[in-house]
PDB file of C-alpha atoms in Angstrom:
ATOM      1  CA  UNK A   1     131.532  53.521-144.294  1.00 82.00           C
ATOM      2  CA  UNK A   2     131.579  56.970-142.543  1.00 86.00           C
ATOM      3  CA  UNK A   3     135.346  56.650-141.924  1.00 92.00           C
ATOM      4  CA  UNK A   4     136.020  55.653-145.538  1.00 94.00           C
ATOM      5  CA  UNK A   5     133.923  58.530-146.886  1.00 95.00           C
ATOM      6  CA  UNK A   6     135.686  60.935-144.544  1.00 95.00           C
ATOM      7  CA  UNK A   7     139.133  59.677-145.643  1.00 97.00           C
ATOM      8  CA  UNK A   8     138.246  60.143-149.331  1.00 98.00           C
ATOM      9  CA  UNK A   9     136.837  63.617-148.695  1.00 97.00           C
ATOM     10  CA  UNK A  10     140.030  64.640-146.871  1.00 98.00           C
ATOM     11  CA  UNK A  11     142.016  63.644-149.993  1.00 98.00           C
ATOM     12  CA  UNK A  12     139.586  65.533-152.240  1.00 98.00           C
ATOM     13  CA  UNK A  13     139.967  68.630-150.027  1.00 98.00           C
ATOM     14  CA  UNK A  14     143.778  68.399-150.188  1.00 98.00           C
ATOM     15  CA  UNK A  15     143.700  68.045-153.978  1.00 98.00           C
ATOM     16  CA  UNK A  16     141.317  71.009-154.285  1.00 98.00           C
ATOM     17  CA  UNK A  17     143.628  73.197-152.190  1.00 98.00           C
ATOM     18  CA  UNK A  18     146.577  72.236-154.422  1.00 98.00           C
ATOM     19  CA  UNK A  19     144.576  72.950-157.599  1.00 98.00           C
ATOM     20  CA  UNK A  20     143.356  76.341-156.305  1.00 98.00           C
ATOM     21  CA  UNK A  21     146.957  77.369-155.592  1.00 98.00           C
ATOM     22  CA  UNK A  22     148.083  76.120-159.031  1.00 98.00           C
ATOM     23  CA  UNK A  23     145.301  78.080-160.709  1.00 97.00           C
ATOM     24  CA  UNK A  24     146.284  81.212-158.780  1.00 97.00           C
ATOM     25  CA  UNK A  25     149.808  80.854-160.248  1.00 98.00           C
ATOM     26  CA  UNK A  26     148.360  80.111-163.708  1.00 98.00           C
ATOM     27  CA  UNK A  27     146.355  83.348-163.678  1.00 96.00           C
ATOM     28  CA  UNK A  28     149.482  85.259-162.592  1.00 96.00           C
ATOM     29  CA  UNK A  29     151.137  83.948-165.778  1.00 97.00           C
ATOM     30  CA  UNK A  30     148.171  84.704-168.011  1.00 95.00           C
ATOM     31  CA  UNK A  31     147.825  88.215-166.535  1.00 94.00           C
ATOM     32  CA  UNK A  32     151.421  88.826-167.655  1.00 95.00           C
ATOM     33  CA  UNK A  33     150.618  87.335-171.074  1.00 94.00           C
ATOM     34  CA  UNK A  34     147.628  89.680-171.231  1.00 91.00           C
ATOM     35  CA  UNK A  35     149.788  92.731-170.522  1.00 92.00           C
ATOM     36  CA  UNK A  36     152.372  91.636-173.130  1.00 93.00           C
ATOM     37  CA  UNK A  37     149.632  91.103-175.713  1.00 90.00           C
ATOM     38  CA  UNK A  38     148.005  94.455-174.940  1.00 88.00           C
ATOM     39  CA  UNK A  39     151.370  96.267-175.143  1.00 92.00           C
ATOM     40  CA  UNK A  40     152.041  94.681-178.554  1.00 93.00           C
ATOM     41  CA  UNK A  41     148.448  95.023-179.811  1.00 90.00           C
ATOM     42  CA  UNK A  42     148.073  91.251-180.173  1.00 89.00           C
ATOM     43  CA  UNK A  43     144.530  89.760-180.122  1.00 86.00           C
ATOM     44  CA  UNK A  44     143.411  88.293-176.731  1.00 80.00           C
ATOM     45  CA  UNK A  45     142.642  84.843-178.209  1.00 83.00           C
ATOM     46  CA  UNK A  46     145.175  82.656-180.046  1.00 87.00           C
ATOM     47  CA  UNK A  47     143.369  79.713-181.722  1.00 91.00           C
ATOM     48  CA  UNK A  48     146.583  77.959-182.912  1.00 94.00           C
ATOM     49  CA  UNK A  49     148.081  77.967-179.390  1.00 93.00           C
ATOM     50  CA  UNK A  50     144.763  76.719-177.948  1.00 92.00           C
ATOM     51  CA  UNK A  51     144.581  73.848-180.458  1.00 95.00           C
ATOM     52  CA  UNK A  52     148.095  72.736-179.427  1.00 97.00           C
ATOM     53  CA  UNK A  53     147.167  73.002-175.727  1.00 97.00           C
ATOM     54  CA  UNK A  54     144.023  70.899-176.221  1.00 97.00           C
ATOM     55  CA  UNK A  55     145.905  68.162-178.118  1.00 98.00           C
ATOM     56  CA  UNK A  56     148.617  68.054-175.428  1.00 98.00           C
ATOM     57  CA  UNK A  57     146.188  68.024-172.485  1.00 97.00           C
ATOM     58  CA  UNK A  58     144.068  65.272-174.084  1.00 98.00           C
ATOM     59  CA  UNK A  59     147.214  63.119-174.364  1.00 98.00           C
ATOM     60  CA  UNK A  60     148.299  63.882-170.762  1.00 98.00           C
ATOM     61  CA  UNK A  61     144.757  63.085-169.576  1.00 97.00           C
ATOM     62  CA  UNK A  62     144.738  59.751-171.394  1.00 98.00           C
ATOM     63  CA  UNK A  63     148.020  58.757-169.769  1.00 97.00           C
ATOM     64  CA  UNK A  64     146.719  59.859-166.347  1.00 97.00           C
ATOM     65  CA  UNK A  65     143.470  57.896-166.923  1.00 96.00           C
ATOM     66  CA  UNK A  66     141.349  61.046-166.956  1.00 96.00           C
ATOM     67  CA  UNK A  67     138.588  61.426-169.575  1.00 95.00           C
ATOM     68  CA  UNK A  68     140.259  63.401-172.440  1.00 97.00           C
ATOM     69  CA  UNK A  69     136.905  65.022-173.278  1.00 96.00           C
ATOM     70  CA  UNK A  70     136.771  66.340-169.717  1.00 96.00           C
ATOM     71  CA  UNK A  71     140.358  67.658-169.980  1.00 96.00           C
ATOM     72  CA  UNK A  72     139.330  69.568-173.118  1.00 97.00           C
ATOM     73  CA  UNK A  73     136.196  70.966-171.415  1.00 96.00           C
ATOM     74  CA  UNK A  74     138.368  71.980-168.459  1.00 96.00           C
ATOM     75  CA  UNK A  75     140.838  73.885-170.647  1.00 96.00           C
ATOM     76  CA  UNK A  76     137.978  75.635-172.454  1.00 95.00           C
ATOM     77  CA  UNK A  77     136.538  76.644-169.070  1.00 95.00           C
ATOM     78  CA  UNK A  78     139.874  78.153-167.967  1.00 95.00           C
ATOM     79  CA  UNK A  79     140.603  79.802-171.334  1.00 92.00           C
ATOM     80  CA  UNK A  80     137.170  81.490-171.349  1.00 91.00           C
ATOM     81  CA  UNK A  81     138.106  83.136-168.031  1.00 92.00           C
ATOM     82  CA  UNK A  82     141.583  84.088-169.318  1.00 91.00           C
ATOM     83  CA  UNK A  83     140.151  85.741-172.449  1.00 87.00           C
ATOM     84  CA  UNK A  84     137.719  87.672-170.234  1.00 85.00           C
ATOM     85  CA  UNK A  85     140.751  88.938-168.251  1.00 84.00           C
ATOM     86  CA  UNK A  86     142.696  89.789-171.446  1.00 80.00           C
ATOM     87  CA  UNK A  87     139.769  91.782-172.793  1.00 82.00           C
ATOM     88  CA  UNK A  88     139.596  93.717-169.513  1.00 82.00           C
ATOM     89  CA  UNK A  89     143.349  94.455-169.677  1.00 78.00           C
ATOM     90  CA  UNK A  90     143.088  95.534-173.343  1.00 76.00           C
ATOM     91  CA  UNK A  91     140.244  97.946-172.448  1.00 82.00           C
ATOM     92  CA  UNK A  92     142.124  99.579-169.545  1.00 75.00           C
TER      93      UNK A  92
ATOM     94  CA  UNK B   1     158.792  89.882-176.312  1.00 82.00           C
ATOM     95  CA  UNK B   2     158.685  86.441-178.059  1.00 86.00           C
ATOM     96  CA  UNK B   3     161.092  85.014-175.442  1.00 93.00           C
ATOM     97  CA  UNK B   4     159.023  86.412-172.562  1.00 94.00           C
ATOM     98  CA  UNK B   5     155.771  85.040-174.039  1.00 95.00           C
ATOM     99  CA  UNK B   6     157.419  81.662-174.573  1.00 95.00           C
ATOM    100  CA  UNK B   7     158.711  81.569-170.965  1.00 97.00           C
ATOM    101  CA  UNK B   8     155.259  82.352-169.580  1.00 97.00           C
ATOM    102  CA  UNK B   9     153.637  79.745-171.816  1.00 97.00           C
ATOM    103  CA  UNK B  10     156.126  77.094-170.643  1.00 98.00           C
ATOM    104  CA  UNK B  11     155.069  77.830-167.053  1.00 98.00           C
ATOM    105  CA  UNK B  12     151.383  77.683-168.010  1.00 98.00           C
ATOM    106  CA  UNK B  13     151.972  74.313-169.708  1.00 98.00           C
ATOM    107  CA  UNK B  14     153.751  72.944-166.613  1.00 98.00           C
ATOM    108  CA  UNK B  15     150.922  74.125-164.343  1.00 98.00           C
ATOM    109  CA  UNK B  16     148.319  72.583-166.665  1.00 98.00           C
ATOM    110  CA  UNK B  17     150.111  69.224-166.609  1.00 98.00           C
ATOM    111  CA  UNK B  18     150.168  69.328-162.793  1.00 98.00           C
ATOM    112  CA  UNK B  19     146.470  70.234-162.618  1.00 98.00           C
ATOM    113  CA  UNK B  20     145.465  67.482-165.072  1.00 98.00           C
ATOM    114  CA  UNK B  21     147.285  64.903-162.929  1.00 98.00           C
ATOM    115  CA  UNK B  22     145.673  66.303-159.757  1.00 98.00           C
ATOM    116  CA  UNK B  23     142.239  66.114-161.348  1.00 97.00           C
ATOM    117  CA  UNK B  24     142.876  62.508-162.421  1.00 97.00           C
ATOM    118  CA  UNK B  25     143.543  61.678-158.745  1.00 98.00           C
ATOM    119  CA  UNK B  26     140.493  63.697-157.660  1.00 98.00           C
ATOM    120  CA  UNK B  27     138.212  61.694-159.951  1.00 96.00           C
ATOM    121  CA  UNK B  28     139.730  58.458-158.579  1.00 96.00           C
ATOM    122  CA  UNK B  29     138.585  59.622-155.123  1.00 97.00           C
ATOM    123  CA  UNK B  30     135.138  60.689-156.271  1.00 95.00           C
ATOM    124  CA  UNK B  31     134.644  57.419-158.190  1.00 94.00           C
ATOM    125  CA  UNK B  32     135.219  55.622-154.871  1.00 95.00           C
ATOM    126  CA  UNK B  33     132.812  58.028-153.142  1.00 94.00           C
ATOM    127  CA  UNK B  34     130.295  57.246-155.897  1.00 91.00           C
ATOM    128  CA  UNK B  35     130.589  53.502-155.299  1.00 92.00           C
ATOM    129  CA  UNK B  36     130.252  53.967-151.517  1.00 93.00           C
ATOM    130  CA  UNK B  37     127.164  56.146-152.011  1.00 90.00           C
ATOM    131  CA  UNK B  38     125.598  53.710-154.464  1.00 88.00           C
ATOM    132  CA  UNK B  39     126.257  50.740-152.141  1.00 92.00           C
ATOM    133  CA  UNK B  40     124.608  52.607-149.246  1.00 93.00           C
ATOM    134  CA  UNK B  41     121.785  54.092-151.359  1.00 90.00           C
ATOM    135  CA  UNK B  42     122.923  57.660-150.603  1.00 89.00           C
ATOM    136  CA  UNK B  43     121.915  60.423-153.062  1.00 86.00           C
ATOM    137  CA  UNK B  44     124.626  61.434-155.619  1.00 80.00           C
ATOM    138  CA  UNK B  45     124.544  65.118-154.585  1.00 83.00           C
ATOM    139  CA  UNK B  46     125.246  66.415-151.048  1.00 87.00           C
ATOM    140  CA  UNK B  47     124.315  70.138-150.821  1.00 91.00           C
ATOM    141  CA  UNK B  48     125.641  70.592-147.238  1.00 94.00           C
ATOM    142  CA  UNK B  49     129.070  69.189-148.149  1.00 93.00           C
ATOM    143  CA  UNK B  50     129.145  71.348-151.302  1.00 92.00           C
ATOM    144  CA  UNK B  51     128.316  74.503-149.319  1.00 95.00           C
ATOM    145  CA  UNK B  52     131.241  73.780-146.951  1.00 97.00           C
ATOM    146  CA  UNK B  53     133.564  73.130-149.922  1.00 97.00           C
ATOM    147  CA  UNK B  54     132.577  76.398-151.598  1.00 97.00           C
ATOM    148  CA  UNK B  55     133.148  78.438-148.417  1.00 98.00           C
ATOM    149  CA  UNK B  56     136.556  76.811-147.882  1.00 98.00           C
ATOM    150  CA  UNK B  57     137.712  77.204-151.493  1.00 97.00           C
ATOM    151  CA  UNK B  58     136.626  80.857-151.573  1.00 98.00           C
ATOM    152  CA  UNK B  59     138.796  81.494-148.494  1.00 98.00           C
ATOM    153  CA  UNK B  60     141.781  79.583-149.948  1.00 98.00           C
ATOM    154  CA  UNK B  61     141.367  81.503-153.218  1.00 97.00           C
ATOM    155  CA  UNK B  62     141.329  84.843-151.422  1.00 98.00           C
ATOM    156  CA  UNK B  63     144.568  83.983-149.608  1.00 97.00           C
ATOM    157  CA  UNK B  64     146.146  82.798-152.888  1.00 97.00           C
ATOM    158  CA  UNK B  65     145.000  86.036-154.647  1.00 96.00           C
ATOM    159  CA  UNK B  66     142.641  84.150-156.970  1.00 96.00           C
ATOM    160  CA  UNK B  67     139.153  85.558-157.644  1.00 95.00           C
ATOM    161  CA  UNK B  68     136.892  83.747-155.083  1.00 97.00           C
ATOM    162  CA  UNK B  69     133.982  83.912-157.555  1.00 96.00           C
ATOM    163  CA  UNK B  70     136.132  82.016-160.058  1.00 96.00           C
ATOM    164  CA  UNK B  71     137.070  79.404-157.420  1.00 96.00           C
ATOM    165  CA  UNK B  72     133.365  78.849-156.777  1.00 97.00           C
ATOM    166  CA  UNK B  73     132.608  78.567-160.520  1.00 96.00           C
ATOM    167  CA  UNK B  74     135.504  76.111-160.810  1.00 96.00           C
ATOM    168  CA  UNK B  75     134.171  73.886-158.010  1.00 96.00           C
ATOM    169  CA  UNK B  76     130.685  73.939-159.556  1.00 95.00           C
ATOM    170  CA  UNK B  77     132.208  72.899-162.903  1.00 95.00           C
ATOM    171  CA  UNK B  78     134.010  69.937-161.290  1.00 95.00           C
ATOM    172  CA  UNK B  79     131.056  68.919-159.098  1.00 92.00           C
ATOM    173  CA  UNK B  80     128.703  68.870-162.120  1.00 91.00           C
ATOM    174  CA  UNK B  81     131.027  66.299-163.725  1.00 92.00           C
ATOM    175  CA  UNK B  82     131.277  64.288-160.483  1.00 91.00           C
ATOM    176  CA  UNK B  83     127.473  64.131-160.098  1.00 87.00           C
ATOM    177  CA  UNK B  84     127.237  62.960-163.730  1.00 85.00           C
ATOM    178  CA  UNK B  85     129.664  60.134-162.816  1.00 84.00           C
ATOM    179  CA  UNK B  86     127.762  59.259-159.606  1.00 80.00           C
ATOM    180  CA  UNK B  87     124.494  59.039-161.520  1.00 83.00           C
ATOM    181  CA  UNK B  88     126.132  56.680-164.025  1.00 82.00           C
ATOM    182  CA  UNK B  89     127.478  54.494-161.175  1.00 78.00           C
ATOM    183  CA  UNK B  90     124.055  54.458-159.446  1.00 76.00           C
ATOM    184  CA  UNK B  91     122.403  53.339-162.716  1.00 82.00           C
ATOM    185  CA  UNK B  92     124.843  50.437-163.321  1.00 75.00           C
TER     186      UNK B  92
END
């Protein structure tokens, strides 16, 4: 039981490292989006784009056997952070 | 400007698809951990393991130039969902 738990936790740790590195790249992209938006006086949030992202991620989640409601919550969690960054960029 | 925004959004969409698939695999692992814990009457939460995960992810985030505070918030967001799953498994 200890060995099995340890094996699963090693996989979880590997996945977390991959996700952290992906998110670092994602924020690099959204920082650039933030600068573009600020330079062109566009609003930080874009509800139409977000609605498309949610629909797409829910479908991807379903196919990957992940709870689509969780995928939506996850995107909202990330987008809240991105909008916080965009607001900071727009202020500076 | 439209082309640049579109290019960045394509990258964001690719990263999101990768992360969704990673998270699907992560929940497969934690579902197995949940079953192991339930079978051995272990509590759903494990504060010592979580403290080690937070310290490690903060370090990985720093090296990847991601805000360590965000990495910690992210892990807490995921772990809250995992504990919800473990409680459901323990009840059934």
